[in-house]
XYZ file of C-alpha atoms in Angstrom:
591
model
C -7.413 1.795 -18.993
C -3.797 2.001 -18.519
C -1.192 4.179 -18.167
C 2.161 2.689 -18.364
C 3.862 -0.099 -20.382
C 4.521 -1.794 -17.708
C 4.055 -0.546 -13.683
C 7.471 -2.679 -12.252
C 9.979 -1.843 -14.417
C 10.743 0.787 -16.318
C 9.981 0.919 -20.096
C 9.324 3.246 -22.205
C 6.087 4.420 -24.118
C 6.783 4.291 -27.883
C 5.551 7.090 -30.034
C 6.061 8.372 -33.096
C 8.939 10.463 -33.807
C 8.052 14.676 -34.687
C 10.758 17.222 -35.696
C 11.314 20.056 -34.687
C 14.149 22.041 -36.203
C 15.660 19.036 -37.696
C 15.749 17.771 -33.967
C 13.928 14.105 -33.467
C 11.315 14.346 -30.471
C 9.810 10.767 -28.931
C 10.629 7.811 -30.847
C 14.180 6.520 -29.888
C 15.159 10.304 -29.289
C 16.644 10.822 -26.082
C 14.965 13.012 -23.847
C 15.133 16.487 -24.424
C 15.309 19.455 -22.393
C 13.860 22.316 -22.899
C 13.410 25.723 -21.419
C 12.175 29.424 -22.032
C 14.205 32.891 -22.223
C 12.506 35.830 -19.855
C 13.234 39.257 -21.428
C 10.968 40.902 -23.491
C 10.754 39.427 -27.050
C 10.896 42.845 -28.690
C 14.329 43.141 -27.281
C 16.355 41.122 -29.922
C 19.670 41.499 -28.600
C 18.645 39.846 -25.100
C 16.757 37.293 -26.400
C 19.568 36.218 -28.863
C 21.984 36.318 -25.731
C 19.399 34.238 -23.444
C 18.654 31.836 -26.281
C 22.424 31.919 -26.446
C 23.193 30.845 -22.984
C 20.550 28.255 -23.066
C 21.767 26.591 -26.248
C 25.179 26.329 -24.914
C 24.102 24.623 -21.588
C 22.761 21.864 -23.634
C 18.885 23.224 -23.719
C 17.455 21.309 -26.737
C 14.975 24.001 -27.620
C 14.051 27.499 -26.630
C 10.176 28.768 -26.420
C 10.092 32.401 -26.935
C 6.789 34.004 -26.031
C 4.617 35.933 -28.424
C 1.520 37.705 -26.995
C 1.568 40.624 -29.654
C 1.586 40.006 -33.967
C 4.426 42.876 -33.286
C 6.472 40.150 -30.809
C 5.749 37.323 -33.688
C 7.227 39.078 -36.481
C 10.148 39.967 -34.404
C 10.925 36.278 -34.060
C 12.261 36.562 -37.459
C 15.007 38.870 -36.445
C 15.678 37.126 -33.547
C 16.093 34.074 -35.961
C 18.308 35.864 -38.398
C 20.617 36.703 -35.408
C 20.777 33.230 -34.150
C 21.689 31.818 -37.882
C 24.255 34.280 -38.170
C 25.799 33.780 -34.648
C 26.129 29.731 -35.541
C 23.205 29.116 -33.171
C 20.747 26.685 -34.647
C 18.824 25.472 -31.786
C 14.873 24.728 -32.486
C 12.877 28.214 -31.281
C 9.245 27.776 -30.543
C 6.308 30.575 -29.995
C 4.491 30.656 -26.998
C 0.633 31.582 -27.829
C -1.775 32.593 -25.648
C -5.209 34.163 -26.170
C -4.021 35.669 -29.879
C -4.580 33.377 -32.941
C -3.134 36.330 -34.998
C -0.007 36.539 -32.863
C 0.499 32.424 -33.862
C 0.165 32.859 -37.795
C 2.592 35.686 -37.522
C 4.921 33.695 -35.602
C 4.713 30.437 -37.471
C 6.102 32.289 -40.177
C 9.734 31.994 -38.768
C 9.873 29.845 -36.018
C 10.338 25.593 -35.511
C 7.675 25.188 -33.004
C 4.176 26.633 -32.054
C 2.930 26.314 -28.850
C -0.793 26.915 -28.321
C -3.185 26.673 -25.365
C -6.387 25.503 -26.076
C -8.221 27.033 -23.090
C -7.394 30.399 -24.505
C -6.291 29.976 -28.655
C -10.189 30.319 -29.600
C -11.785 31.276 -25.808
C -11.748 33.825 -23.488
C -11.790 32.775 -19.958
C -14.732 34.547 -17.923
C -15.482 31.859 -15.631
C -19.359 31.895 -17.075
C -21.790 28.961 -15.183
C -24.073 27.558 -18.172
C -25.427 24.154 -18.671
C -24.291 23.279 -22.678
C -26.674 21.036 -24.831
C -24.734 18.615 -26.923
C -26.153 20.683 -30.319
C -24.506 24.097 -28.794
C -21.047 21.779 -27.630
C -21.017 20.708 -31.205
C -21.354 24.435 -32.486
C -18.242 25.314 -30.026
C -15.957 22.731 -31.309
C -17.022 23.672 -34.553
C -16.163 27.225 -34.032
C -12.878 26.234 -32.793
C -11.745 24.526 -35.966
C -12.765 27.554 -37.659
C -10.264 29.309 -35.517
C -7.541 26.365 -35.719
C -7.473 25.603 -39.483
C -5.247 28.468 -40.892
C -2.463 27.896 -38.254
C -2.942 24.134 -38.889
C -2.578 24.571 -42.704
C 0.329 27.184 -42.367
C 2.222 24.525 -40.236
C 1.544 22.206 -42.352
C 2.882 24.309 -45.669
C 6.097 24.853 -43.732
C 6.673 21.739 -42.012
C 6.842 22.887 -38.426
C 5.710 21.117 -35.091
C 2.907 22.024 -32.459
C 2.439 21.462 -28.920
C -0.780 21.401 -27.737
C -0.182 22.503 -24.000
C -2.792 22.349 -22.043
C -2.437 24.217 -18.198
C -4.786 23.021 -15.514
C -5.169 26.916 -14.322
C -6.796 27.925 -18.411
C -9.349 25.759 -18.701
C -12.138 27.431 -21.081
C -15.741 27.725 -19.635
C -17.246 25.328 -21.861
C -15.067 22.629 -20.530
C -14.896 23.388 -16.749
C -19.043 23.150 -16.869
C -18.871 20.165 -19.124
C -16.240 18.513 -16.998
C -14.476 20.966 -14.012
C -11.667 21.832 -13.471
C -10.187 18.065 -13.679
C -7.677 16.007 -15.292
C -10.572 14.755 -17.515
C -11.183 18.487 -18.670
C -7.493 18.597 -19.075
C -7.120 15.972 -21.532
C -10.360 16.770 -23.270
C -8.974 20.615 -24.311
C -6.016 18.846 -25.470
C -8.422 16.172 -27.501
C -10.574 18.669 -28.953
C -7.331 20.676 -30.770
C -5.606 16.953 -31.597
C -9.148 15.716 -33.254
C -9.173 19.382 -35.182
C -5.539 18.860 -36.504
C -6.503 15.232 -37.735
C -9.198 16.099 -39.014
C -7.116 17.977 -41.211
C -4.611 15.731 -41.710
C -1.605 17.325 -39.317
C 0.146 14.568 -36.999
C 3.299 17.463 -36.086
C 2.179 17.850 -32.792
C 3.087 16.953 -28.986
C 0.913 16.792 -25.764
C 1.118 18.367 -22.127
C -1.201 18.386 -19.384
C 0.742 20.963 -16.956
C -0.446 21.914 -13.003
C 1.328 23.173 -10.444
C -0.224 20.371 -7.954
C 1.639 17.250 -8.529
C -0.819 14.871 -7.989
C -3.239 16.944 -10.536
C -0.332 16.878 -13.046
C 0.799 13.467 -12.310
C -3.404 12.346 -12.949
C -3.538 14.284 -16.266
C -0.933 12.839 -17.655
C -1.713 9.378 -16.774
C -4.939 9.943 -18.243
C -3.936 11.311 -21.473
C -1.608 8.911 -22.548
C -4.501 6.186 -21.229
C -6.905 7.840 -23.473
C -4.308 8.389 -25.959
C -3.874 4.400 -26.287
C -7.406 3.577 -26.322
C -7.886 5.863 -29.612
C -5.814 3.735 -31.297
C -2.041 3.205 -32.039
C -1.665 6.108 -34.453
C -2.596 8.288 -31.380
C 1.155 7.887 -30.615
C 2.086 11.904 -30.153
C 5.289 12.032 -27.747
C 4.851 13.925 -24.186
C 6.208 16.987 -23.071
C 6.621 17.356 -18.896
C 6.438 19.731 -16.875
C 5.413 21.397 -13.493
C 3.768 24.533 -14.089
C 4.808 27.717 -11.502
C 7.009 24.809 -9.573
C 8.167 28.200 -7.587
C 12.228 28.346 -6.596
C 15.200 26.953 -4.758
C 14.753 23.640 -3.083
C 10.656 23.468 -3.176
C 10.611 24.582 -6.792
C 13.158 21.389 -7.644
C 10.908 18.919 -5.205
C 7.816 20.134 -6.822
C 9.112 19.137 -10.324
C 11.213 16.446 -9.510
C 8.194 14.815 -7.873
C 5.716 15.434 -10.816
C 8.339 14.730 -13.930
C 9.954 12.370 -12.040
C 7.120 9.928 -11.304
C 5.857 10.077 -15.093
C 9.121 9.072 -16.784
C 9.652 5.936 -14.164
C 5.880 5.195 -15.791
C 8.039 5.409 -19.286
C 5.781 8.537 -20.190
C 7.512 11.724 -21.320
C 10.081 12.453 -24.407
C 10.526 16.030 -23.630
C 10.746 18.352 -20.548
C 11.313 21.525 -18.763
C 11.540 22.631 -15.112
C 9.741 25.841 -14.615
C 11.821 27.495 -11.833
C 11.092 31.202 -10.779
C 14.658 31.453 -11.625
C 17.089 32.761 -14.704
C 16.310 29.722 -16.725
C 19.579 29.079 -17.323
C 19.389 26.949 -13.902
C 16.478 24.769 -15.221
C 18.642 22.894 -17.457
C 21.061 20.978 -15.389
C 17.949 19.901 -12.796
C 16.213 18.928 -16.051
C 19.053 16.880 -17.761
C 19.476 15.261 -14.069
C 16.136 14.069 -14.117
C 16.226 12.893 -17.508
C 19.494 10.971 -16.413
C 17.421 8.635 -14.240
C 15.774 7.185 -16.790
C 19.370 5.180 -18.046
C 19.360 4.290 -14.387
C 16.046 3.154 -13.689
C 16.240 0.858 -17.532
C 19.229 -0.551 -16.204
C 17.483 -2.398 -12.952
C 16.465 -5.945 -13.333
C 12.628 -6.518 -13.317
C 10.318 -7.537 -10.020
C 9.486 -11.454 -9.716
C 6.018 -10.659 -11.169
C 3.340 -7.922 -11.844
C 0.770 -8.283 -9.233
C -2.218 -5.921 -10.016
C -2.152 -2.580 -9.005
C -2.739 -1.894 -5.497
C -4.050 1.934 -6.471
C -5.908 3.823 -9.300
C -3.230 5.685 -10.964
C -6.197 8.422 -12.400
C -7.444 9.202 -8.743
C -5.396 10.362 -5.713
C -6.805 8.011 -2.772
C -4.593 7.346 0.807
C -3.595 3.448 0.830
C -6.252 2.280 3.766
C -3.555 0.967 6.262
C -4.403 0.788 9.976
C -3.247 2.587 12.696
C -0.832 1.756 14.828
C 1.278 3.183 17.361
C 5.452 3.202 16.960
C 7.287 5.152 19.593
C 4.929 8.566 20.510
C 3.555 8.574 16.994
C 0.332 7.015 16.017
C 0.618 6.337 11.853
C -1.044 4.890 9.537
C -4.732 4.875 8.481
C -5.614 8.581 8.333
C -3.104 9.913 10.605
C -0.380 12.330 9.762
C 2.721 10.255 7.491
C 5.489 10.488 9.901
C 9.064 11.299 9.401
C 11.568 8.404 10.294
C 15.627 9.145 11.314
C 18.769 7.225 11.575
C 19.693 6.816 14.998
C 22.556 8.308 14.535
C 20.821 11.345 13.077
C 18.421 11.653 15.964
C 21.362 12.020 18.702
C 23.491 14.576 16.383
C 20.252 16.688 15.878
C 18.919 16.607 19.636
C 22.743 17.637 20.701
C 22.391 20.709 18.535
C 19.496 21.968 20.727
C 18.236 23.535 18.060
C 14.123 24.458 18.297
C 12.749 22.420 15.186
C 9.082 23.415 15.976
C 7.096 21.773 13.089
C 10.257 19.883 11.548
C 11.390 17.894 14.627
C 12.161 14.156 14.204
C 10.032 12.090 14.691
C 10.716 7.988 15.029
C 13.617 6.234 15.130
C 14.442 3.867 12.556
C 16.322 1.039 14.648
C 13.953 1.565 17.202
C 10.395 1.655 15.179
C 10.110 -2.295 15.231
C 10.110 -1.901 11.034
C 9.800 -5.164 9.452
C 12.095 -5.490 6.765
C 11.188 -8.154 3.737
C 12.908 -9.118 1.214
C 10.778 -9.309 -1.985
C 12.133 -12.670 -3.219
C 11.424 -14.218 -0.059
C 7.654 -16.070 0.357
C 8.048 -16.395 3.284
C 7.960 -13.302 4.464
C 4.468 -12.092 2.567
C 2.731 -14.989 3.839
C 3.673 -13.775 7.477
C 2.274 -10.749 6.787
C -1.293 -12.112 4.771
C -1.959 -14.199 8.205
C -0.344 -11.829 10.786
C -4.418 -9.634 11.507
C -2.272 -7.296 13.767
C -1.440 -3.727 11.917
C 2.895 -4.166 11.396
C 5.136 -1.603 10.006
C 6.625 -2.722 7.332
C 9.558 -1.892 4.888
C 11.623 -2.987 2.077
C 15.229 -4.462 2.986
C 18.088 -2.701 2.277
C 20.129 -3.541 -0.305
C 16.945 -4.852 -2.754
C 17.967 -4.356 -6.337
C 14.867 -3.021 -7.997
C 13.816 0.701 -8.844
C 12.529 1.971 -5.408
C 9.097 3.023 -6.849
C 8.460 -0.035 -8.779
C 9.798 -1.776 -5.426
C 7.322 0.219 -2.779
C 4.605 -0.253 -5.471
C 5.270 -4.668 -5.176
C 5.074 -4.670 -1.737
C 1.806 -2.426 -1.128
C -0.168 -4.960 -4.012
C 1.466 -7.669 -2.180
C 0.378 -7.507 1.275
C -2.566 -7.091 3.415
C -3.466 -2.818 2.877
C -3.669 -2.998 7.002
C -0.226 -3.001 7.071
C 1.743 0.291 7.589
C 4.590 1.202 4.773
C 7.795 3.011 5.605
C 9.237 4.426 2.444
C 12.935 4.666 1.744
C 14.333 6.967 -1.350
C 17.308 4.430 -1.371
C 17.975 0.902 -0.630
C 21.589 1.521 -0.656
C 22.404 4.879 1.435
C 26.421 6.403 0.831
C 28.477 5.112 2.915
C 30.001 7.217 6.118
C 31.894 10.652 5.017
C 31.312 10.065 1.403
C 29.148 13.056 -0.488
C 26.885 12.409 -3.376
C 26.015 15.305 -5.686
C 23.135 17.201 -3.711
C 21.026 17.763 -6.472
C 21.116 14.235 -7.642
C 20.067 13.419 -3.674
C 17.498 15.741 -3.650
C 16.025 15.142 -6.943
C 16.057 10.994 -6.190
C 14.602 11.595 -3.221
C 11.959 13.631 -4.266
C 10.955 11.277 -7.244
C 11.137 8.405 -5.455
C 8.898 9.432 -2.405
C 7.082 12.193 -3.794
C 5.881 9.974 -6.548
C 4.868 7.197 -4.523
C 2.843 9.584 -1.886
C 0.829 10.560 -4.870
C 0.328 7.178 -5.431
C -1.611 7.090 -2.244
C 1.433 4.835 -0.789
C 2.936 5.475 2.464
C 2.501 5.944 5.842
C 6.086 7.455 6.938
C 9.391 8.650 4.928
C 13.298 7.562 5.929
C 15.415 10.123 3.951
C 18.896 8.826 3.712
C 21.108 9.320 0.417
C 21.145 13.221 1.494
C 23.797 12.487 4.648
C 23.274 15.645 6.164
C 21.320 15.179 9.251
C 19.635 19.034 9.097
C 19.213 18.753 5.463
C 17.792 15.150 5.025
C 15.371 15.835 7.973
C 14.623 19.512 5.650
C 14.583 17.659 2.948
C 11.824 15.303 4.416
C 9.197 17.641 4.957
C 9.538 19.683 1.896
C 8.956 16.151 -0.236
C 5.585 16.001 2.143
C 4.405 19.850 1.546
C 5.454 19.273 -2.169
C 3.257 16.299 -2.592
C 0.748 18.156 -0.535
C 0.450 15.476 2.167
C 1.538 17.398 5.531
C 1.451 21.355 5.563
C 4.478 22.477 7.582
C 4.795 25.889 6.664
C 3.785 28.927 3.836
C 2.650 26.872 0.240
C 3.824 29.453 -2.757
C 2.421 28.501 -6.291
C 4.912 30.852 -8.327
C 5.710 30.853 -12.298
C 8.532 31.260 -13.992
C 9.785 34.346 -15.406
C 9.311 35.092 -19.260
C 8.328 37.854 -21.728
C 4.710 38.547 -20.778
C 5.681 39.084 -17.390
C 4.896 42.158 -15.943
C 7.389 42.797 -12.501
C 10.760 41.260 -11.884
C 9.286 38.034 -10.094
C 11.925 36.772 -8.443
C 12.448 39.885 -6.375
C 8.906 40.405 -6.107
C 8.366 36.467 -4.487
C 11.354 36.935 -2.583
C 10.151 39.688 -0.784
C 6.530 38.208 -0.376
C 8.304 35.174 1.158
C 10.180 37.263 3.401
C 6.672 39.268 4.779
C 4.954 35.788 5.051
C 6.866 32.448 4.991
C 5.535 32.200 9.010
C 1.772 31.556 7.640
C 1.302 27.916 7.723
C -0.742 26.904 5.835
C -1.965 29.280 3.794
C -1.007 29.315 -0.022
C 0.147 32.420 -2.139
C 0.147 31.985 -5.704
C 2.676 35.018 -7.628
C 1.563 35.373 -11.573
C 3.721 37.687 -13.813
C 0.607 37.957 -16.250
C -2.466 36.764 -16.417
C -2.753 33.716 -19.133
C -2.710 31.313 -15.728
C -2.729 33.855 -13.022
C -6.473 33.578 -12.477
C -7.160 29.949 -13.346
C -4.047 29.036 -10.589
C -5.887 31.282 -8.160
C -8.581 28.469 -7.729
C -6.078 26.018 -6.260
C -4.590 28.978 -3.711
C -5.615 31.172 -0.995
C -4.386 34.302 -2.410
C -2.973 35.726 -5.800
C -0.552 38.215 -6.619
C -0.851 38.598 -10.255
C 0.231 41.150 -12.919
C -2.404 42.906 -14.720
C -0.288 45.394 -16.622
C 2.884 46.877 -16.516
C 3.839 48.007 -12.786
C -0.003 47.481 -11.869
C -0.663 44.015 -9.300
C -4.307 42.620 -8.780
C -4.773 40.555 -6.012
C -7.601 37.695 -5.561
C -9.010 35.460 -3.283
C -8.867 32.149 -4.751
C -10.195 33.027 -8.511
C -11.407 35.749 -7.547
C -10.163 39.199 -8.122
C -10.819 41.360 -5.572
C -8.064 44.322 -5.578
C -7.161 46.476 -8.738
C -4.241 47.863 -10.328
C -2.394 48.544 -7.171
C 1.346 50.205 -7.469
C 4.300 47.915 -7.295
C 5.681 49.415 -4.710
C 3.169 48.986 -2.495
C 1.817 45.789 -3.508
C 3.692 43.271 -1.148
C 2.283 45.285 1.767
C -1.426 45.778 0.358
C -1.001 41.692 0.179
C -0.692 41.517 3.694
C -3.590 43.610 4.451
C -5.883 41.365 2.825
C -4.569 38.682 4.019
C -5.154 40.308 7.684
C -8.533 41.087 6.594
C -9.507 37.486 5.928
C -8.397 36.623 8.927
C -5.613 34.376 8.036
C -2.205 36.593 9.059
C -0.330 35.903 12.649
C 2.367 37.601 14.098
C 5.783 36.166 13.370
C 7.293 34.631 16.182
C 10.006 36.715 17.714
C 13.248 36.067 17.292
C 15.546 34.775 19.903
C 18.036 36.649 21.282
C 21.567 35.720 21.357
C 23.693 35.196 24.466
């Protein structure tokens, strides 16, 4: 199967086009970027001004969630005000779990969004073995469910994504399949067949996670699948990073899954799910849709060697090990973070205590090999040279980074070591680039090619900071989950089913625990992927209604309808009680 138009260069997947308010998605559309408003829907007045605020940043479309019939038939107001304000940006309905709640809203809004692991199930994480005769009676019973929305979009001409979320699979599927990018795109496939069956083609796709690499997989696979059904299975793509978390790891974590996707041309529509006001989703979204001009504009590699990975399944490049300075890399050792010289001196004269972020090799003294990918030369070199080298691409190579790292490893022996660059042309001294633009290139560019199983050690150089590109460098590895250097948070983004202010309730879990390494802490304002996400982290701090946190162990809930206020600290306990808490580390005290 395959998964991209074309793996060295960037083009784009075509699809058909689907409206949405007027508003052209996939096709020759430009990418659009999308986000959600956070207040309760039932307050009209805030969710006109959020909606507001969005629209005027440039957000393409606004998803308003709906979990009541009473929160769907608001929409209408909500609508009204919009109309009468000028604003005439597409709305869309979130739906979760109530199929009643979704013909209400379809009534008034552009878009419907629906999640087939809970539109016609209810998650209870049941072990049974189906028989293909009771499968059949499932999917049956879901089109039962599906046809009057389907035939009420339909009557008033309004779009559908089908939005599948790794963490909300329903039982039948995670027996059938587990919980897997396969399962993903089959709970997406069983809604898409439903909707053709009765002749509805208004719909999008997404396959969201908040692991990368899962994400990165499901998509892949989809659109695969997608292609193999047949050219009329053209529905555009919607991206995004489910409960990406905040700040600087919440902008890795999505740059690295959205990122990677749209260099593979997949992807007409996004959003970044920051645990943020949403407000600051759009510019890091319209920057990442902004490298997709760049990345078209790059002349194509010499020729398309196969693959040197399978883009469906995650699997470490099987280099050998070798040893460059103190650091042994390579094979399965620990991908190593590379400096500047000059970056190395100003660091060590700080005398600062780096702990589990100290640099690690020198660049002008790692004995890199640097090859040009036009020169022959230099590959055959490296087919007959049977010692292990470290090797990198030149500087100052015209072709996309990703599409260039992904040339070399098909090209040469896999024993060979591969230093990866985010840039083949770093700024030059005292100049500064935008910092989001650094950090979100970065991020793409290695993030997406770690999940490709490619790489051995990162050189972070178009942020010139020497502190920040060396910070920078480990959060890309903890993002793509490939080196665990401190406290891994899985958190979602704020919006109307929420049930606590979450980003002062993750700020102050980060402040009792962001000295666990290691261990992973999912926060869920509610629980349509609370307990699903809690299989892919240690512990889960979830909402279960208003002012009232559960807490779980994995998917597991194990705590009940504990107070808000004391929450954060009941957290702690059980992580003590599993064993997994330390002491912080004492601060140092000043001279």
């Amino acid at each position: 199967m395959k998964h991209t138009p074309h793996p060295y260069r960037y083009q784009r997947r075509l699809t058909r086009e689907v409206l949405v308010g007027g508003i052209g998605f996939g096709a020759a559309n430009p990418i659009r970027v999308q986000s959600m408003i956070t207040c309760d829907t039932m307050d009209t007045a805030k969710s006109v001004g959020q909606t507001t605020d969005l629209a005027n940043a440039g957000c393409s479309l606004v998803r308003i969630t709906a979990p009541t019939v009473k929160d769907a038939a608001n929409l209408q107001n909500i609508k009204a005000e919009l109309a009468a304000k000028g604003i005439n940006v597409p709305i869309v309905a979130d739906i979760h779990f109530k199929p009643e709640a979704a013909m209400e809203a379809a009534k008034w809004v552009d878009k419907i969004r629906i999640n087939p692991g809970n539109f016609a199930d209810k998650k209870k994480f049941n072990v049974r073995d189906y028989t293909d005769e009771q499968y059949a009676e499932e999917i049956a019973r879901i089109e039962e469910c599906f046809e009057p929305l389907v035939r009420l979009c339909q009557e008033r001409k309004i779009a559908m994504r089908i939005g599948t979320n790794h963490g909300s699979l329903a039982d039948r599927l995670m027996n059938r399949y587990g919980d897997s990018p396969q399962g993903m795109v089959e709970s997406a496939l069983e809604y898409a067949r439903a909707a053709r069956k009765f002749g509805y083609n208004d719909f999008v796709f997404s396959m969201k996670s908040s692991n990368p690499k899962v994400m990165i997989g499901a998509y892949r696979l989809l659109v695969a699948t997608l292609d193999s059904l047949g050219p009329d299975w053209n529905y555009p793509i919607h991206l995004g990073v489910t409960e990406a978390g905040d700040g600087e790891d919440g902008r890795i974590k999505s740059a690295i899954g959205i990122g990677a996707l749209l260099a593979d041309g997949i992807g007409d529509t996004l959003r970044v799910s920051l645990t943020e006001d949403s407000i600051r989703e759009i510019p890091v979204g319209r920057a990442l849709a902004a490298q997709v001009a760049k990345l078209a504009a790059l002349p194509p590699l010499p020729d398309s060697p196969a693959l040197s990975f399978d883009p469906f399944t995650y699997t470490r490049r099987a280099s050998k090990t070798i040893k460059v300075g103190d650091f042994a890399l390579g094979g399965g050792e620990t991908i190593r973070v590379v400096v500047p010289e000059k970056n190395f001196n100003l660091l060590a004269s700080a005398n600062e205590t780096f702990g589990d972020i100290a640099p690690e090799i020198v660049y002008e003294k790692s004995g890199v090999i640097e090859v040009d990918l036009t020169d022959a030369k230099a590959f055959e070199f490296l087919e007959k040279e049977e010692e292990p080298r470290f090797v990198t691409i030149k500087d100052g190579t015209p072709y996309a980074p990703i599409a260039a790292f992904r040339y070399l490893a098909a090209k040469i022996p896999a024993r060979h070591a591969i230093l990866l660059k985010d840039t083949f042309n770093p700024p030059a001294e005292g100049t500064q680039p935008d910092p989001l633009e650094a950090l979100l290139t970065a991020a793409t560019t290695i993030g997406a090619l770690l999940c490709d199983g490619i790489g051995d050690a990162i050189l972070v150089r178009g942020e010139p900071g020497a502190g920040g590109a060396l910070r920078l460098s480990y959060n890309i590895l903890q993002a793509s989950g490939n080196r665990i250097f401190k406290t891994d948070y899985v958190a979602c983004p704020s919006c109307g089913r929420t049930l606590f202010d979450l980003q002062t309730t993750t700020a102050k879990i980060r402040a009792a625990t962001n000295h666990l390494k290691g261990v992973k802490i999912a926060v869920m304002g509610c629980i349509v992927n609370g307990p699903g996400e809690m299989a892919d982290a240690d512990f889960g701090y979830v909402g279960g209604a208003p002012s009232k946190i559960n807490l779980y162990i994995n998917k597991t809930p194990v705590k009940f309808n504990i107070p808000e206020a004391e929450a954060v600290d009941r957290l702690v306990d059980l992580i003590k009680e599993n064993g997994r808490w330390v002491d912080p580390a004492p601060t140092p005290a000043k001279v």
